[in-house]
Amino acid sequence: FDPNADAKRNKIWQLMEYYLGPDVGSIQRGIVNHVEYTLAATRFSFATEECYRATAFSIRDRLIETFNDTNEFFTAKDVKRCYYLSLEFLLGRAMQNALVNLDIEPNYKKALADIGYNLEELYEHEHDPALGNGGLGRLAACFLDSMATLNYAVWGYGIRYTYGIFEQKIVEGRQVEHPDYWLVTANPWEIERPDVTYAVRFYGHVDTYKDDKGRERHRWTGGEIVQAMAYDNPIPGFDTYNTINLRLWKACPGKEFDFHAFNRGQFLDAVKERQRAEYISAVLYPNDNTWEGKELRLKQQYFFVCATIQDCLRRFKKKEGRSWDELPSKVCFQLNDTHPTIAIPEMMRLLIDIEGLDWDKAWDLTRQCFNYTNHTVLPEALEKWPAHLIEKLLPRHLLLINDINYKFLCEVRESWGDVGEKLSKMSIYQEGYEKMIRMANMAVIGSNKVNGVAAIHSELVKKDLFPEFVDYYKAKGQPDKFVNVTNGVTPRRWIHCANRGLSNLFSEWLGSDSWLKELTMLQGLVNHLDSTELQKQWADVKKQNKVKLTKWIKLNCDIDLDPENMLFDIQVKRIHEYKRQLINCFYIIHRYFKLKKMSPGDRDKQVKRACLIGGKAAPGYAVAKTIIKLCNNIGLVLNNDPDTSKYLKCVFMPNYNVSNAQTIIPASDISQHISTAGTEASGTSNMKFVMNGGLIVGTMDGANVEIREECGEDTMFIFGALEPEVAGIREKAKNGNYPISAELREVMDAIVSGKFSLGDGEAHSEFVGLIEKIRNNGGGYNGDFYILCHDFPSYCKANEQVDALYKDQTNWIKTSIKAAASMGKFTTDRSIKEYGQIIWKLEDAERPAPDQSPM
Ligand code: NBG
């Protein structure tokens, strides 16, 4: 107790002149001070790049104020906290988002204009932080925005990779990967915390010993120690004073130093050895929806999880007189896919070996604290680590996993008897030549709730992945262990930042900008559906966005589009066979052939289309890379054909990432979400497109199903087999019963004949390989696992329906408005509320408005 605390606080207040003011003058002072004192540039002349950095620092100052106060408030109220553990956070640029959420964008704009800088230009100076692959990482980023906005005491935890997802360049139609050294210009948004570090051990061995109470205990020693250092990234909420945190760990050399090596004169070698620690957090693995069993990846997983759980338990213990029984009411963890699942045995290790709890107590607490989100049912994405690798890298954890598994299987046997096959499916171990550890099984066994990310997906998780677990927990009185939380996206970034024209239109027609926090309010727009004024404004906004994208494409691809007259048809997402960019390519070729066969007069009656495709292929995914090459070659043929290029163009847009998405998505008339039914867990860009007035061509998969429910079937162009039909279609195909339409045959023949190979022998043999794999060669099983041939005819029909509706512009616009206005469900605010209520059981922890007066 400090009797002078109040006086001290008062004094500090006076010194600091209270909080930073939101007025133009205070903003300018902040920026110019950073130019001089942080950048050591001269305040009388600084470049735009310097202005960007100084502005970023000045915004960070404000974020730090709200971040500190929020945290102090959480601690004082001792609220329950949730920690979102993810190997990926695909944040996108921070500046505009921070200004919007802090509600000072207009004043920053004025402040900068007044000293000769343009705020929008500064936005473009920011390097896109891209610590994620695709939907899974972007979802985590949207979630952070909503967690802060909803005043939940949640923090994100992950890795501060030195290299984010690679930058994709297209050279001669092929993907070339460039390393994304995003920290090269330093990152003005993060707060380095050299004082927040934890030791993380790898390898070594486990001793057993008896403690003073005679209990058998384990001690993990030896091996290597690396240090995890924290970097904090403040995440401001929208329309609230709360700011939460994304804490990312960087791997650093351990604190101990081998003085023997030093004395032996091997100083440089010893330093080199230590430096290797940094390798752990060096690079994000560039796979989306596929698992790669690399030791370094497992090291990354354990590295960040070990530091995170230590950090969270330390925070829990900070309050005096805590009992461990309180843990589940104060702490919970959300596992973003199985990637951080090693956190479960790590928690057990810390509770048992370090805190001295007994096994059953530790397990009881652990099971109550963890929850697991599944993001895919694709078998190639399910993580399985060889038991011997875990044993080598994390010997203590292997013992704990054995205990967890043994005790769990005993429990099952107790309830069900010796049900051999079921037991082997529920076991953490997959037996065989090489024993494997199934991370998904461990996540289910160690979690309180398990959720999928869209209604159809959550059903498949229960039906196809974990049916035995579902039965078992039902019998044990936990029928609600498996739940659904449909994904969403944040309207702050994906409407207000990405499409200011549309945002202004919404606010004007709805009478306020409250829709940004209550997205269902968009429904109010439907009352004005017949207003020609609204329709005109709507069309204008779309036109402007198409013009902007046209410029981007001219700049990046040197291709001219006609934004006035062409329908913009967009498919942007990771390149993956299940996402079926190939069926899109087939249709584009088919459309081209149809145009070629028409008379010029008939051509003129057709809807003009620009088919825009973008996305990265995992560097090791050969088929995906061939698909990129094919897209590019189709573009070369079509765009240079004087007969048709006015009517149909095809562009592969390079380096699809968050900031490019913010330009691309608002410009769509239609977008393609055409995965084989049952393969896309949710999809989230589908939501962004519709909110921005684009219509969906899609299959009954992932969140498309729920979008259709909300917006109405008349707003979507749905085609293809339904999920329950897919297995039967594959079975029939195996038996040779698999027709291919004449239209598709023509397309395939053309590809095989070399029409799109452009004299490149290597490309040609790759293309032929693609086609032969899916084409039925004389009955028997064909390799069309994603049933492109089956879905192609209905896909063509869906595309014809697009043209028909587009020709009726008034109806098109009304449909587009109706669809966008019906997207209220798909905000992450709704998703996070569901997590908060159903899974985390969190209270609202809104901090009061800051008191500007001294005490
Ligand atoms: C992806 C799914 C998407 C889904 C995102 C976010 C993985 C493993 N899964 O459909 O493919 O939208 O997760 O839930 O990346």
Short mmCIF file of N, CA and C and ligand atoms in Angstrom, two decimals, residues 84 88 133-140 143 287-290 336-337 339 373-378 381 452-454 457 485 487 578-579 679-687 702-703 835, ligand 1:
data_model
loop_
_atom_site.label_atom_id
_atom_site.label_comp_id
_atom_site.label_asym_id
_atom_site.label_seq_id
_atom_site.Cartn_x
_atom_site.Cartn_y
_atom_site.Cartn_z
N TYR A 84 -7.24 -17.16 -27.67
CA TYR A 84 -7.47 -17.75 -29.00
C TYR A 84 -6.11 -18.15 -29.58
N GLU A 88 -1.98 -19.01 -37.22
CA GLU A 88 -2.11 -18.04 -38.31
C GLU A 88 -3.01 -16.86 -37.92
N ASN A 133 -2.38 -18.27 -44.23
CA ASN A 133 -2.50 -18.81 -45.58
C ASN A 133 -3.76 -18.37 -46.31
N GLY A 134 -4.88 -18.47 -45.60
CA GLY A 134 -6.15 -18.21 -46.28
C GLY A 134 -7.25 -18.00 -45.26
N GLY A 135 -8.36 -18.69 -45.48
CA GLY A 135 -9.56 -18.47 -44.68
C GLY A 135 -9.36 -18.64 -43.18
N LEU A 136 -8.59 -19.65 -42.81
CA LEU A 136 -8.42 -19.94 -41.39
C LEU A 136 -7.73 -18.78 -40.67
N GLY A 137 -6.69 -18.23 -41.30
CA GLY A 137 -5.95 -17.13 -40.69
C GLY A 137 -6.73 -15.82 -40.75
N ARG A 138 -7.46 -15.62 -41.84
CA ARG A 138 -8.24 -14.40 -41.97
C ARG A 138 -9.40 -14.42 -40.98
N LEU A 139 -9.97 -15.59 -40.76
CA LEU A 139 -11.06 -15.70 -39.79
C LEU A 139 -10.55 -15.26 -38.41
N ALA A 140 -9.35 -15.72 -38.06
CA ALA A 140 -8.79 -15.35 -36.76
C ALA A 140 -8.66 -13.83 -36.65
N PHE A 143 -12.08 -12.32 -36.23
CA PHE A 143 -12.52 -12.62 -34.86
C PHE A 143 -11.95 -11.60 -33.87
N ASN A 287 1.13 -23.96 -46.50
CA ASN A 287 0.09 -24.90 -46.93
C ASN A 287 -1.27 -24.49 -46.40
N ASP A 288 -2.25 -24.58 -47.27
CA ASP A 288 -3.62 -24.32 -46.88
C ASP A 288 -4.37 -25.64 -47.03
N ASN A 289 -5.01 -26.08 -45.96
CA ASN A 289 -5.81 -27.30 -46.05
C ASN A 289 -5.02 -28.55 -46.44
N THR A 290 -3.72 -28.54 -46.17
CA THR A 290 -2.94 -29.78 -46.29
C THR A 290 -1.92 -29.77 -45.17
N ASN A 336 -7.54 -23.08 -32.58
CA ASN A 336 -7.93 -22.81 -33.96
C ASN A 336 -7.40 -23.93 -34.84
N ASP A 337 -8.23 -24.90 -35.07
CA ASP A 337 -7.88 -26.16 -35.71
C ASP A 337 -6.96 -26.96 -34.77
N HIS A 339 -3.84 -27.38 -34.97
CA HIS A 339 -2.44 -26.92 -34.95
C HIS A 339 -1.88 -26.66 -33.55
N THR A 373 -11.90 -25.92 -32.45
CA THR A 373 -12.64 -25.65 -33.68
C THR A 373 -12.05 -26.47 -34.81
N ASN A 374 -12.89 -27.25 -35.47
CA ASN A 374 -12.45 -27.99 -36.65
C ASN A 374 -12.75 -27.15 -37.89
N HIS A 375 -11.77 -27.06 -38.80
CA HIS A 375 -11.96 -26.25 -40.00
C HIS A 375 -11.93 -27.04 -41.29
N THR A 376 -11.88 -28.34 -41.21
CA THR A 376 -11.86 -29.10 -42.45
C THR A 376 -12.15 -30.57 -42.20
N VAL A 377 -12.78 -31.21 -43.19
CA VAL A 377 -12.93 -32.67 -43.10
C VAL A 377 -12.04 -33.36 -44.14
N LEU A 378 -11.27 -32.58 -44.89
CA LEU A 378 -10.40 -33.19 -45.90
C LEU A 378 -9.35 -34.06 -45.21
N ALA A 381 -5.73 -32.97 -44.69
CA ALA A 381 -5.43 -31.84 -43.80
C ALA A 381 -5.39 -32.25 -42.33
N GLY A 452 -17.76 -27.00 -35.50
CA GLY A 452 -17.49 -26.80 -36.91
C GLY A 452 -17.84 -25.36 -37.25
N VAL A 453 -17.61 -24.95 -38.52
CA VAL A 453 -17.66 -23.54 -38.86
C VAL A 453 -18.81 -23.13 -39.79
N ALA A 454 -19.68 -24.07 -40.12
CA ALA A 454 -20.92 -23.77 -40.84
C ALA A 454 -21.84 -24.95 -40.57
N HIS A 457 -21.09 -28.18 -42.40
CA HIS A 457 -19.78 -28.70 -41.99
C HIS A 457 -19.85 -29.32 -40.59
N VAL A 485 -20.73 -23.21 -34.91
CA VAL A 485 -20.70 -21.75 -34.92
C VAL A 485 -20.34 -21.32 -36.35
N ASN A 487 -19.17 -19.25 -39.35
CA ASN A 487 -18.19 -18.16 -39.53
C ASN A 487 -18.87 -16.85 -39.87
N TYR A 578 -10.04 -29.14 -54.69
CA TYR A 578 -11.42 -29.22 -54.19
C TYR A 578 -12.19 -27.92 -54.41
N LYS A 579 -11.48 -26.81 -54.57
CA LYS A 579 -12.15 -25.53 -54.81
C LYS A 579 -12.53 -25.38 -56.29
N THR A 679 -16.92 -30.36 -49.22
CA THR A 679 -15.47 -30.20 -49.07
C THR A 679 -15.06 -28.84 -48.47
N GLU A 680 -15.78 -27.78 -48.75
CA GLU A 680 -15.42 -26.47 -48.22
C GLU A 680 -16.12 -26.29 -46.88
N ALA A 681 -15.35 -26.21 -45.81
CA ALA A 681 -15.98 -26.16 -44.49
C ALA A 681 -16.97 -25.00 -44.39
N SER A 682 -16.53 -23.82 -44.76
CA SER A 682 -17.44 -22.68 -44.71
C SER A 682 -17.22 -21.77 -45.92
N GLY A 683 -15.97 -21.30 -46.05
CA GLY A 683 -15.73 -20.20 -46.97
C GLY A 683 -16.13 -18.94 -46.23
N THR A 684 -15.38 -17.88 -46.44
CA THR A 684 -15.75 -16.61 -45.81
C THR A 684 -15.75 -15.49 -46.85
N SER A 685 -15.03 -15.69 -47.95
CA SER A 685 -15.06 -14.64 -48.96
C SER A 685 -16.44 -14.62 -49.62
N ASN A 686 -17.12 -15.77 -49.66
CA ASN A 686 -18.50 -15.77 -50.18
C ASN A 686 -19.33 -14.68 -49.47
N MET A 687 -19.14 -14.56 -48.15
CA MET A 687 -19.89 -13.56 -47.38
C MET A 687 -19.47 -12.14 -47.77
N GLY A 702 -20.59 -25.54 -47.61
CA GLY A 702 -20.13 -24.56 -46.63
C GLY A 702 -21.21 -23.54 -46.29
N ALA A 703 -20.79 -22.30 -46.13
CA ALA A 703 -21.73 -21.25 -45.74
C ALA A 703 -22.65 -20.83 -46.88
N TYR A 835 -19.72 -17.80 -29.70
CA TYR A 835 -18.59 -18.39 -28.97
C TYR A 835 -18.63 -17.93 -27.51
C1 NBG B 1 -10.56 -23.40 -43.78
C2 NBG B 1 -11.71 -23.88 -44.67
C3 NBG B 1 -12.61 -22.74 -45.07
C4 NBG B 1 -13.06 -21.98 -43.84
C5 NBG B 1 -11.84 -21.54 -43.05
C6 NBG B 1 -12.23 -20.83 -41.77
C7 NBG B 1 -8.57 -24.69 -43.18
C8 NBG B 1 -8.05 -25.93 -42.54
N1 NBG B 1 -9.89 -24.56 -43.26
O1 NBG B 1 -13.74 -23.23 -45.74
O2 NBG B 1 -11.19 -24.51 -45.79
O3 NBG B 1 -13.82 -20.86 -44.19
O4 NBG B 1 -11.07 -22.66 -42.69
O5 NBG B 1 -13.07 -21.60 -41.00
O6 NBG B 1 -7.80 -23.86 -43.57
#
